[in-house]
Short mmCIF file of N, CA and C in Angstrom, two decimals:
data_model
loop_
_atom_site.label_atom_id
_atom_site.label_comp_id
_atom_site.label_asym_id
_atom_site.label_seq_id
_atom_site.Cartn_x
_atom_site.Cartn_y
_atom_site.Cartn_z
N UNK A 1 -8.80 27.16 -181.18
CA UNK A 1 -9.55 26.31 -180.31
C UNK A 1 -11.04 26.49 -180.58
N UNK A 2 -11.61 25.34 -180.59
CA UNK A 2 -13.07 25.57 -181.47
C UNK A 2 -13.90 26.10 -179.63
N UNK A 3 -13.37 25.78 -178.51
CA UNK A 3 -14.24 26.05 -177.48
C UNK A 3 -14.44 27.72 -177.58
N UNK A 4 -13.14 28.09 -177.41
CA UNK A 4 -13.38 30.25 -177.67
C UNK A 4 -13.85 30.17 -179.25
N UNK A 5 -13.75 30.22 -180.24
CA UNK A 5 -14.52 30.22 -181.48
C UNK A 5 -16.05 30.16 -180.80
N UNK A 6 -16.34 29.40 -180.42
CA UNK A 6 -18.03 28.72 -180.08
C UNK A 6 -18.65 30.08 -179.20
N UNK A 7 -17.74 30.65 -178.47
CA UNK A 7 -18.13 31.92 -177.46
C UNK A 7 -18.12 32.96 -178.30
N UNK A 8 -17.65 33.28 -179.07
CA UNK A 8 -17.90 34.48 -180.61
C UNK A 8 -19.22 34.14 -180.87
N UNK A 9 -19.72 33.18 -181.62
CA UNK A 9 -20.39 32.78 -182.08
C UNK A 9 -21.70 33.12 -181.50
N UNK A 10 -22.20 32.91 -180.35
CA UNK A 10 -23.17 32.75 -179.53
C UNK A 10 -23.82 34.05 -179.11
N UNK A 11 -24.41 35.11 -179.64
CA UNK A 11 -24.29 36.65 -179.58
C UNK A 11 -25.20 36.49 -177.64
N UNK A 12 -25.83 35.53 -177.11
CA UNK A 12 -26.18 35.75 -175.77
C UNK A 12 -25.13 35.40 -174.80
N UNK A 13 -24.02 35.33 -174.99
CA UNK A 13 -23.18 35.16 -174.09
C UNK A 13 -22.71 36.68 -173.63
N UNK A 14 -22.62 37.72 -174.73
CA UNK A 14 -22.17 38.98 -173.90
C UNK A 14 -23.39 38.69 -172.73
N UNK A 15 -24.89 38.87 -173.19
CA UNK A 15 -25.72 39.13 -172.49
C UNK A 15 -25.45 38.92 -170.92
N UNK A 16 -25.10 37.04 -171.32
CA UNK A 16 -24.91 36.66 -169.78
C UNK A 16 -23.87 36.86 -168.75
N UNK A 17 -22.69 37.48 -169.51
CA UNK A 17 -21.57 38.18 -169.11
C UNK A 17 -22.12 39.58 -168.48
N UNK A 18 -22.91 40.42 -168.90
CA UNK A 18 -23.45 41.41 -168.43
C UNK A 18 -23.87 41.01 -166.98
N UNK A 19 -25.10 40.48 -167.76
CA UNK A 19 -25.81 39.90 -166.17
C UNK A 19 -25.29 39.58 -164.70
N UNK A 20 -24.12 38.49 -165.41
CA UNK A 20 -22.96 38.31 -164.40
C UNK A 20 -22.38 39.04 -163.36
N UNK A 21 -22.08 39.76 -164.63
CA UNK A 21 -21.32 41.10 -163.88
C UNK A 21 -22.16 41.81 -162.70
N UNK A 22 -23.15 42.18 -163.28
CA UNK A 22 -24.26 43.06 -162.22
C UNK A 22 -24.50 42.88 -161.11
N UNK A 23 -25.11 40.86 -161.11
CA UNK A 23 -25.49 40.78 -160.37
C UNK A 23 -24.19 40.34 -159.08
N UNK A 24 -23.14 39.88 -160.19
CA UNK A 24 -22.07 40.02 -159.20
C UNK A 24 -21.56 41.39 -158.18
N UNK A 25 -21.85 42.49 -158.79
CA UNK A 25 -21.51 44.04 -158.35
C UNK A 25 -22.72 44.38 -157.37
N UNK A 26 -23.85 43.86 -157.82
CA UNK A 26 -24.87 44.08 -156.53
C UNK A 26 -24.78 42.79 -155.31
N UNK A 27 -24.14 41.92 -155.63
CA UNK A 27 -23.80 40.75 -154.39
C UNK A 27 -22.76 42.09 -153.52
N UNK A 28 -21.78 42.28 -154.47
CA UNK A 28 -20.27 43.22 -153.87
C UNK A 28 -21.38 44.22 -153.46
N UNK A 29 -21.96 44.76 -153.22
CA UNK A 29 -22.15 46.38 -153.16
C UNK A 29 -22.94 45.45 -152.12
N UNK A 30 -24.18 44.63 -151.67
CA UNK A 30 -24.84 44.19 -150.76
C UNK A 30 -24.17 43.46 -149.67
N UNK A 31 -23.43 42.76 -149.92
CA UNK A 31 -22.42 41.80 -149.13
C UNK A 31 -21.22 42.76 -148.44
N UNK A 32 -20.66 43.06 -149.36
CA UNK A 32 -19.00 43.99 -149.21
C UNK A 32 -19.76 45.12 -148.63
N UNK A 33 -20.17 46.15 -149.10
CA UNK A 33 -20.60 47.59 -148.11
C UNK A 33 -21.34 47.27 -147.23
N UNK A 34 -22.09 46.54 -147.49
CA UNK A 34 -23.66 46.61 -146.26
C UNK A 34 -23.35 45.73 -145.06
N UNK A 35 -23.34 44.33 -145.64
CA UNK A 35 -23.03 43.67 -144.89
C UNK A 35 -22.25 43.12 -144.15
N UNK A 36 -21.00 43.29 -144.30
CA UNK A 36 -19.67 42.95 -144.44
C UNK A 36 -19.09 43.84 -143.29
N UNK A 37 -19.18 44.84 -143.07
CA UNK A 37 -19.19 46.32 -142.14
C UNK A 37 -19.39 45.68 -141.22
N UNK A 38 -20.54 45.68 -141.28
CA UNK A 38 -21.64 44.90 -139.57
C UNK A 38 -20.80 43.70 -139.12
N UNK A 39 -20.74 42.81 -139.62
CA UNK A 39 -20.32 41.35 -139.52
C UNK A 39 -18.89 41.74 -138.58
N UNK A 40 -17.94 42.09 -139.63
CA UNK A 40 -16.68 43.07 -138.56
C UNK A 40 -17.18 43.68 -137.61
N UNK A 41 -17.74 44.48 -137.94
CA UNK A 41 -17.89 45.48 -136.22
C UNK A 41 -18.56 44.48 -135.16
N UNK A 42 -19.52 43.48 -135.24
CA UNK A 42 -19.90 42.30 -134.34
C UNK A 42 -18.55 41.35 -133.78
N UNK A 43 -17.76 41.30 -135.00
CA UNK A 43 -16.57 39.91 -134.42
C UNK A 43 -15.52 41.14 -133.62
N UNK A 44 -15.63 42.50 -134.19
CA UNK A 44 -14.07 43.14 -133.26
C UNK A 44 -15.21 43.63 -131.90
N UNK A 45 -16.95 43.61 -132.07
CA UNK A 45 -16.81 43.69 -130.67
C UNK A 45 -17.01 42.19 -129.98
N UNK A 46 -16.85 41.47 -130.16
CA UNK A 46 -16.79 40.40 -129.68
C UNK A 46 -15.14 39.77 -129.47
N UNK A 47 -14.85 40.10 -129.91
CA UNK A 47 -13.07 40.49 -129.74
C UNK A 47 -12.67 40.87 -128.54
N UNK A 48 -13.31 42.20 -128.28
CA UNK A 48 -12.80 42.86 -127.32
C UNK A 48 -14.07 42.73 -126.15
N UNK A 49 -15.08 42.00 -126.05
CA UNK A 49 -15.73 41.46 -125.21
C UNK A 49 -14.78 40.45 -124.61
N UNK A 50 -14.04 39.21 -125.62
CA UNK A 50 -13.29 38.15 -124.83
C UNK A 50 -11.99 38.78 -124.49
N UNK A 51 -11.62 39.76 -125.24
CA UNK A 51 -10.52 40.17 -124.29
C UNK A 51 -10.50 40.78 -123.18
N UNK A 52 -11.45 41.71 -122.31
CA UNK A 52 -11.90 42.30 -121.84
C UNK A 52 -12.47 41.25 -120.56
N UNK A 53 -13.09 40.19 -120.99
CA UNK A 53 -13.57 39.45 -120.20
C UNK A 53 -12.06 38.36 -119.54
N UNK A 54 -11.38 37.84 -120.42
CA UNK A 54 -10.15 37.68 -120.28
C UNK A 54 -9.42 38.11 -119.15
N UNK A 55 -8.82 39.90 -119.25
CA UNK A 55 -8.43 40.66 -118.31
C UNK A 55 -9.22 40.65 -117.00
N UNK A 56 -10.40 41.06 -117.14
CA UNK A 56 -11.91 40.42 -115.73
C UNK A 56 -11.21 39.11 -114.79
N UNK A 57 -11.11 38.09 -115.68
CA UNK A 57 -10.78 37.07 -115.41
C UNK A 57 -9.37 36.53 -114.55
N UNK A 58 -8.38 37.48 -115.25
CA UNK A 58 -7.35 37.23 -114.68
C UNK A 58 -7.04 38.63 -113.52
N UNK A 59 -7.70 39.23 -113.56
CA UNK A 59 -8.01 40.22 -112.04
C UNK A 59 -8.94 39.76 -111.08
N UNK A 60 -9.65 39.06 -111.44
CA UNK A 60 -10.93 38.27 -110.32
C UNK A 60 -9.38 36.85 -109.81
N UNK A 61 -9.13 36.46 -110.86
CA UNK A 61 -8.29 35.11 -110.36
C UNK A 61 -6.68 35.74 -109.19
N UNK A 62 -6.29 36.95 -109.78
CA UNK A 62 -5.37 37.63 -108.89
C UNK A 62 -5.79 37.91 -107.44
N UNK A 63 -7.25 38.59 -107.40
CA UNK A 63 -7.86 38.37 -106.29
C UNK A 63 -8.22 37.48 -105.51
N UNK A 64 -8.52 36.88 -106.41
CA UNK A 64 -8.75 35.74 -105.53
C UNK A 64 -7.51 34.56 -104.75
N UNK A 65 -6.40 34.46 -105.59
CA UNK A 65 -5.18 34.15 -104.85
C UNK A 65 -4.75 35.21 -103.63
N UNK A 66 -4.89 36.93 -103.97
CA UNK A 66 -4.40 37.20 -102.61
C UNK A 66 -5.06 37.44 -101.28
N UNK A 67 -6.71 36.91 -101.58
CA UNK A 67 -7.63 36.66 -100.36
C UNK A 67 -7.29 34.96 -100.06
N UNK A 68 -6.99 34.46 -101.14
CA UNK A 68 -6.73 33.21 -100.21
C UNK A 68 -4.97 33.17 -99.22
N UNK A 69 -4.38 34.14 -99.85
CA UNK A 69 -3.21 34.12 -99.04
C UNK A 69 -3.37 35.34 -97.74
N UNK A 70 -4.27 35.71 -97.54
CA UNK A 70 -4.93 36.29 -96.49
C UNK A 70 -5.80 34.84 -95.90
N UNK A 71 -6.17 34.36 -96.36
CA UNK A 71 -6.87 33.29 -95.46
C UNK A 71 -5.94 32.60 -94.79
N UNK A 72 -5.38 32.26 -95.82
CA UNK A 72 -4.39 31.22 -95.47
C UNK A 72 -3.33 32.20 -93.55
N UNK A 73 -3.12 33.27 -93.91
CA UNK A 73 -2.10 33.92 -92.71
C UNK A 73 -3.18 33.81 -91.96
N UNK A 74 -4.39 34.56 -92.23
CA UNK A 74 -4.76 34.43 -90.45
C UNK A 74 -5.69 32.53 -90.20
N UNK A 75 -5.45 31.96 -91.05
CA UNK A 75 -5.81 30.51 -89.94
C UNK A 75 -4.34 30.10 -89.46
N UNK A 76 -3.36 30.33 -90.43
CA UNK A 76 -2.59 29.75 -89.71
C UNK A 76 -1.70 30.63 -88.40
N UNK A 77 -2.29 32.06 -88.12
CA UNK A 77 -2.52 32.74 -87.08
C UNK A 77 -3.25 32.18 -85.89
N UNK A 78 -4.49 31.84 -86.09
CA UNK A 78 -5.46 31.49 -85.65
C UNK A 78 -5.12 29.93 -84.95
N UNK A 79 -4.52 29.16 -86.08
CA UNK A 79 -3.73 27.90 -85.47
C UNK A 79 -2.83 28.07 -84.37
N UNK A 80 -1.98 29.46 -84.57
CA UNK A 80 -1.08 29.89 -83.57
C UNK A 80 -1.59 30.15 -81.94
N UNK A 81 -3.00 30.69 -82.41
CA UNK A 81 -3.43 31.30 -81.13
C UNK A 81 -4.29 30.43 -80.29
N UNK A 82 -5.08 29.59 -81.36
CA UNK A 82 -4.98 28.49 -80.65
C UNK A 82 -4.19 27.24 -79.38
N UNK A 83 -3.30 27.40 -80.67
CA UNK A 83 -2.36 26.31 -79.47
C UNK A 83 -1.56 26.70 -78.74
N UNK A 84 -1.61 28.19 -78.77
CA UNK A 84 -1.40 28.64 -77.37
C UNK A 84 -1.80 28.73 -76.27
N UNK A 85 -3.62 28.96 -76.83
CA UNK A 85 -4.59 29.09 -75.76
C UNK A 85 -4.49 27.30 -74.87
N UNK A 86 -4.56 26.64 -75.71
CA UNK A 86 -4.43 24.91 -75.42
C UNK A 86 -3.65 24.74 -74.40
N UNK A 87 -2.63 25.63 -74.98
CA UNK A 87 -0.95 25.00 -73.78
C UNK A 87 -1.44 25.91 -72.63
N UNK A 88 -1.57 27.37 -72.71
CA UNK A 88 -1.95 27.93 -71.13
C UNK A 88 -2.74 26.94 -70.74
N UNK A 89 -4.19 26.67 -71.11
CA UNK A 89 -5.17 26.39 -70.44
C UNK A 89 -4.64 24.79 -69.77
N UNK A 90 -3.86 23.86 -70.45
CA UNK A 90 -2.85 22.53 -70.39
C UNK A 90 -2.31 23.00 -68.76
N UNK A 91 -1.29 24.19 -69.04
CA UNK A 91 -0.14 24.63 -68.02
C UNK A 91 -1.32 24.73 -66.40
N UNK A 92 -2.23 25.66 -67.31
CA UNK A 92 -2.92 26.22 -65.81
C UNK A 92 -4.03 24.75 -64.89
N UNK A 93 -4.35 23.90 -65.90
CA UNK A 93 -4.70 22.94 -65.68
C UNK A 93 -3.78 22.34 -64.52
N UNK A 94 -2.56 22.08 -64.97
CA UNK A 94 -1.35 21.54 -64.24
C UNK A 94 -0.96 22.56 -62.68
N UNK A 95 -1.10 23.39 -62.90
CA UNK A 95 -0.72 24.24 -61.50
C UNK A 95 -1.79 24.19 -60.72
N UNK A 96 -3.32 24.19 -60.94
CA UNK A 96 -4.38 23.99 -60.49
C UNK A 96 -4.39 22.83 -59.86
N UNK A 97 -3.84 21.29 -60.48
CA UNK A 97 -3.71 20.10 -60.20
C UNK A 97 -3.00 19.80 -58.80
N UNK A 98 -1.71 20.66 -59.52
CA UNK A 98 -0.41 20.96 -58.44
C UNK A 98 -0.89 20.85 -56.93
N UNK A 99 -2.00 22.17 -57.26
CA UNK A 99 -2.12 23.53 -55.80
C UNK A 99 -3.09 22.50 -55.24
N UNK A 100 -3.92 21.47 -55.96
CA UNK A 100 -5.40 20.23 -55.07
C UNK A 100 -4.24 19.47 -54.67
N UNK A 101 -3.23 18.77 -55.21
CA UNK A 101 -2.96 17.54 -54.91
C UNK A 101 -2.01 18.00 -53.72
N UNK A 102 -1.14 19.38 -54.19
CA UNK A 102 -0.45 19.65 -52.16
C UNK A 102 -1.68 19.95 -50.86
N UNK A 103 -2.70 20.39 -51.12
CA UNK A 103 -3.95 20.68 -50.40
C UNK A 103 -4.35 19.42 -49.91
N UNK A 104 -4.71 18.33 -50.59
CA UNK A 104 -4.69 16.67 -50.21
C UNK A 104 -4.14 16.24 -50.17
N UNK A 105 -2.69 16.56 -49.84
CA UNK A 105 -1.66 15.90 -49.34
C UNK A 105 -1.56 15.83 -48.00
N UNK A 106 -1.29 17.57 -47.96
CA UNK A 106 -1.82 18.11 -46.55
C UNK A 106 -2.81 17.48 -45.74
N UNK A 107 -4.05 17.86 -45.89
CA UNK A 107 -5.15 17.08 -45.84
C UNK A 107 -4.73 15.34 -45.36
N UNK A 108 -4.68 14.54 -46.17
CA UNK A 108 -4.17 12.87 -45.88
C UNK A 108 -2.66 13.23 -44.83
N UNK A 109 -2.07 13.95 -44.95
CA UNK A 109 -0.85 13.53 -43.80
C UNK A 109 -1.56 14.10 -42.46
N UNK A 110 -2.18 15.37 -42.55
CA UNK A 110 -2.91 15.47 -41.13
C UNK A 110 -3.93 14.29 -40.89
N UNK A 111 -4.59 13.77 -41.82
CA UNK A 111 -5.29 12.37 -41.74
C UNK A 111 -4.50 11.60 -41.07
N UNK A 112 -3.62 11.31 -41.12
CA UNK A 112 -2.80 10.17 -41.41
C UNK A 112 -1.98 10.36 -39.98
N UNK A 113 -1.27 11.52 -39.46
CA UNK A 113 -0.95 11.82 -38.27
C UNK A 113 -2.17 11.10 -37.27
N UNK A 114 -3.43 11.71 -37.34
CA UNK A 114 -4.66 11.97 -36.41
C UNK A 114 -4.66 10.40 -36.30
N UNK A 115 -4.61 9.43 -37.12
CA UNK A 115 -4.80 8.29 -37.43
C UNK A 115 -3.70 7.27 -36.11
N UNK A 116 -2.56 8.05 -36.43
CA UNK A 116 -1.24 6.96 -36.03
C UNK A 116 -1.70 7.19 -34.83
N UNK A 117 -1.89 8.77 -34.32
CA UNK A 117 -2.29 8.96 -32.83
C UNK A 117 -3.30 8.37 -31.95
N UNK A 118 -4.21 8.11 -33.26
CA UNK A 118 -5.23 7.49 -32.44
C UNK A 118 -5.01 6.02 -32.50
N UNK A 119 -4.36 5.41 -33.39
CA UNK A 119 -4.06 4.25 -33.50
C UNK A 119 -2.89 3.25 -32.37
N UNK A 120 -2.04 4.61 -31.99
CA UNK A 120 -1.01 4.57 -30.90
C UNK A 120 -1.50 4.87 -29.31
N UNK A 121 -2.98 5.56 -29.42
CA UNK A 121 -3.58 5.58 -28.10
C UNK A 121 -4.70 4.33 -27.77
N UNK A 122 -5.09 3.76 -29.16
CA UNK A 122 -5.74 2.45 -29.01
C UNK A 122 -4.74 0.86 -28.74
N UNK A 123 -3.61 1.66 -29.08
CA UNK A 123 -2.59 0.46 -29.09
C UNK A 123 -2.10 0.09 -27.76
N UNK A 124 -2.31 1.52 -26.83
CA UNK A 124 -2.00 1.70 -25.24
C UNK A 124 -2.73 1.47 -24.50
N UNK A 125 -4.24 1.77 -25.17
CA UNK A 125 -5.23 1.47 -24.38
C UNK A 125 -5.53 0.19 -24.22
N UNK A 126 -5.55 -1.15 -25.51
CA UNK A 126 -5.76 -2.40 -25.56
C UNK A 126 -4.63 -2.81 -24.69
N UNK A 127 -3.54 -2.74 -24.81
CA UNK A 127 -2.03 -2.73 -23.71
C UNK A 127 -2.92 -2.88 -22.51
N UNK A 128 -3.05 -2.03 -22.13
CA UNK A 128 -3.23 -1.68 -20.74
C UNK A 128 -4.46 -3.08 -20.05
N UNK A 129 -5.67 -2.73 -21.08
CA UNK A 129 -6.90 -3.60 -21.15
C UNK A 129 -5.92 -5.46 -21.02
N UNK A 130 -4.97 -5.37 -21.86
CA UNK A 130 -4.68 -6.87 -22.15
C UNK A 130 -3.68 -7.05 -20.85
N UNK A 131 -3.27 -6.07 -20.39
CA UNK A 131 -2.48 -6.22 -19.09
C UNK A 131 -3.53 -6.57 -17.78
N UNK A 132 -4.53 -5.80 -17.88
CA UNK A 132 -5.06 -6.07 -16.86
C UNK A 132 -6.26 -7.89 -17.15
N UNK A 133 -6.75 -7.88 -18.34
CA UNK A 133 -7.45 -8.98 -18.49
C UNK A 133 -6.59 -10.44 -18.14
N UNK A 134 -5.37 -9.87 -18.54
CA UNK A 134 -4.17 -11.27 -18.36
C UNK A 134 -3.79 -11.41 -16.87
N UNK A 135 -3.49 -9.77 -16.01
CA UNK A 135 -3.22 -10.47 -14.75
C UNK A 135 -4.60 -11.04 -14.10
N UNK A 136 -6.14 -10.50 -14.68
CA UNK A 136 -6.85 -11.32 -13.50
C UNK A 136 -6.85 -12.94 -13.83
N UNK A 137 -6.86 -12.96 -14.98
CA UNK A 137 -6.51 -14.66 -15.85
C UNK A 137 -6.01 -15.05 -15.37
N UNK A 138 -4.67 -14.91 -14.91
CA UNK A 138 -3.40 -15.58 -14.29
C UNK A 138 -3.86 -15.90 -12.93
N UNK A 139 -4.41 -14.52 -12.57
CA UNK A 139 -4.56 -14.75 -10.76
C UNK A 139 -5.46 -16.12 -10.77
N UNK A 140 -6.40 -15.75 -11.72
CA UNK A 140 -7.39 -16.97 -11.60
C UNK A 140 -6.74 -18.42 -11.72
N UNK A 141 -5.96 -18.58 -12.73
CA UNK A 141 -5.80 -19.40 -13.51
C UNK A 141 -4.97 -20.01 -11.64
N UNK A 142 -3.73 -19.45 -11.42
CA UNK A 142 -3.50 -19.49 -10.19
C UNK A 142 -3.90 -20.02 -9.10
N UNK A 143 -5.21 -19.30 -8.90
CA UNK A 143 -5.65 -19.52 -7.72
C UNK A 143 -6.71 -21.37 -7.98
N UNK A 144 -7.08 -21.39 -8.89
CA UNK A 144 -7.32 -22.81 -9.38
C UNK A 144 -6.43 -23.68 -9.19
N UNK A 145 -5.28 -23.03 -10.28
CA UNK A 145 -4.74 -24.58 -10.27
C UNK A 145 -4.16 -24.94 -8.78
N UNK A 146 -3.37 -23.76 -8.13
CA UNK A 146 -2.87 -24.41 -7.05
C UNK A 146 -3.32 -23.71 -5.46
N UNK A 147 -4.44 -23.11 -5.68
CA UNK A 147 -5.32 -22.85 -4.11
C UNK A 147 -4.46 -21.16 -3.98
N UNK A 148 -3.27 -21.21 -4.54
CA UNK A 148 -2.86 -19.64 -3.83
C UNK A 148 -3.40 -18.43 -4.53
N UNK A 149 -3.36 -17.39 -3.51
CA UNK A 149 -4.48 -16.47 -3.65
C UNK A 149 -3.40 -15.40 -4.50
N UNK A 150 -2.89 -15.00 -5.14
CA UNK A 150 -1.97 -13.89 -5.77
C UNK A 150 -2.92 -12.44 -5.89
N UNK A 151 -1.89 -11.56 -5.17
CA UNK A 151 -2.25 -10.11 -4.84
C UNK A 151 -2.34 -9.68 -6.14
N UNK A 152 -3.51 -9.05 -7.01
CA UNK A 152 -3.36 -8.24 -8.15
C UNK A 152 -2.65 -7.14 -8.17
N UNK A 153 -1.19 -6.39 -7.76
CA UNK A 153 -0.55 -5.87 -8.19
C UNK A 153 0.70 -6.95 -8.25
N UNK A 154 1.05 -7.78 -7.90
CA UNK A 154 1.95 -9.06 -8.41
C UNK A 154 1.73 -9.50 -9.69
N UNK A 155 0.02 -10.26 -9.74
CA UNK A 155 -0.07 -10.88 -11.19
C UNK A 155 -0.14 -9.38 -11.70
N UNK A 156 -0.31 -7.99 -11.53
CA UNK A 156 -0.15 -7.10 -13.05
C UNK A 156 1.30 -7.29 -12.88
N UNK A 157 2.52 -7.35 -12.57
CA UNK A 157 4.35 -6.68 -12.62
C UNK A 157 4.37 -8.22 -13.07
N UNK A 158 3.57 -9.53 -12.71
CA UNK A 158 4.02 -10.51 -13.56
C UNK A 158 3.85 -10.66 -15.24
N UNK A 159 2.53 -9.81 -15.60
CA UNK A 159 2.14 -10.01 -16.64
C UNK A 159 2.78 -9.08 -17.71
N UNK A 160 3.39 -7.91 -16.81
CA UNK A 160 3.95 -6.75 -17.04
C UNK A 160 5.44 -7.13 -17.66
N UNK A 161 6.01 -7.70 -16.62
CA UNK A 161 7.51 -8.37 -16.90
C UNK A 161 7.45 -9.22 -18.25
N UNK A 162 6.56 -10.34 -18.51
CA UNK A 162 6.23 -11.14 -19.39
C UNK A 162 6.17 -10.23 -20.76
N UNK A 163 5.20 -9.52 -20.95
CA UNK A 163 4.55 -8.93 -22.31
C UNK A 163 5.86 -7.76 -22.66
N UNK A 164 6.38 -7.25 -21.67
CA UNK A 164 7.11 -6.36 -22.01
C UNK A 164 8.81 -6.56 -21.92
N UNK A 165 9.36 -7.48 -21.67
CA UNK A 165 10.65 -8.08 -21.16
C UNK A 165 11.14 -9.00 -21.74
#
């Protein structure tokens, strides 16, 4: 092959083969030892930064589910004690209601007695008033139309008999 023939030929090609080499072995020796070290030790600690932060993460998130299941028991505690407090204060409302409305019951039926009584002594009293206004009426009316004089205890047992008979 005349291409490898042509590389014999050319006495600066070892040269640049040398060169090659070197500067390839000082890339390796600068890159590979020096640099190369560091670069790893940055990504495994950054490795174990996200893993680390990771674990953080899923212990902050554990916590945080079992404070919310602590929240969660005492509101819905709190809901409990609530609507308990609601219903006493409901109940006691109601017995309170109870204890006014038998108190004004009381109250309106003694009203209401005092009332009939007085209503049953005005009912006796106008009686009496309409008994007597009617027998002098009559007597009058009486003694007009036909001259006779009628004794007022007659026209009252007449007016008496009438209204009540």
């Amino acid at each position: 092959m005349p291409q490898i023939n042509q590389l014999a030929e050319n006495w600066y090609l070892a040269s640049q083969l040398f060169w090659l080499a070197l500067i390839f072995g000082a890339v390796f020796v600068v890159v590979g030892l020096g640099m190369y070290p560091k670069i790893e030790a940055t990504v495994d600690a950054r490795d174990r930064k996200v893993a680390d932060d990771l674990a953080a993460a899923k212990a902050a998130h554990a916590s945080a589910d079992d404070l919310e299941g602590q929240y969660r028991q005492q509101s819905d505690a709190a809901r409990v004690a609530a609507q308990r407090a609601v219903q006493d204060a409901k109940d006691k409302a109601a017995r309170d209601a109870e204890k006014r409305l038998a108190k004004v019951d009381v109250e309106l039926s003694d009203k209401m007695t005092a009332a009939e009584a007085d209503i049953a002594a005005a009912r006796k009293s106008a009686m009496a008033e309409i008994e007597s206004v009617a027998a002098e009426a009559s007597a009058d009316l009486v003694a007009k139309l036909s001259g006779v004089t009628v004794a007022a205890a007659d026209a009252k047992a007449a007016v008496k008999a009438v209204l009540h008979g």
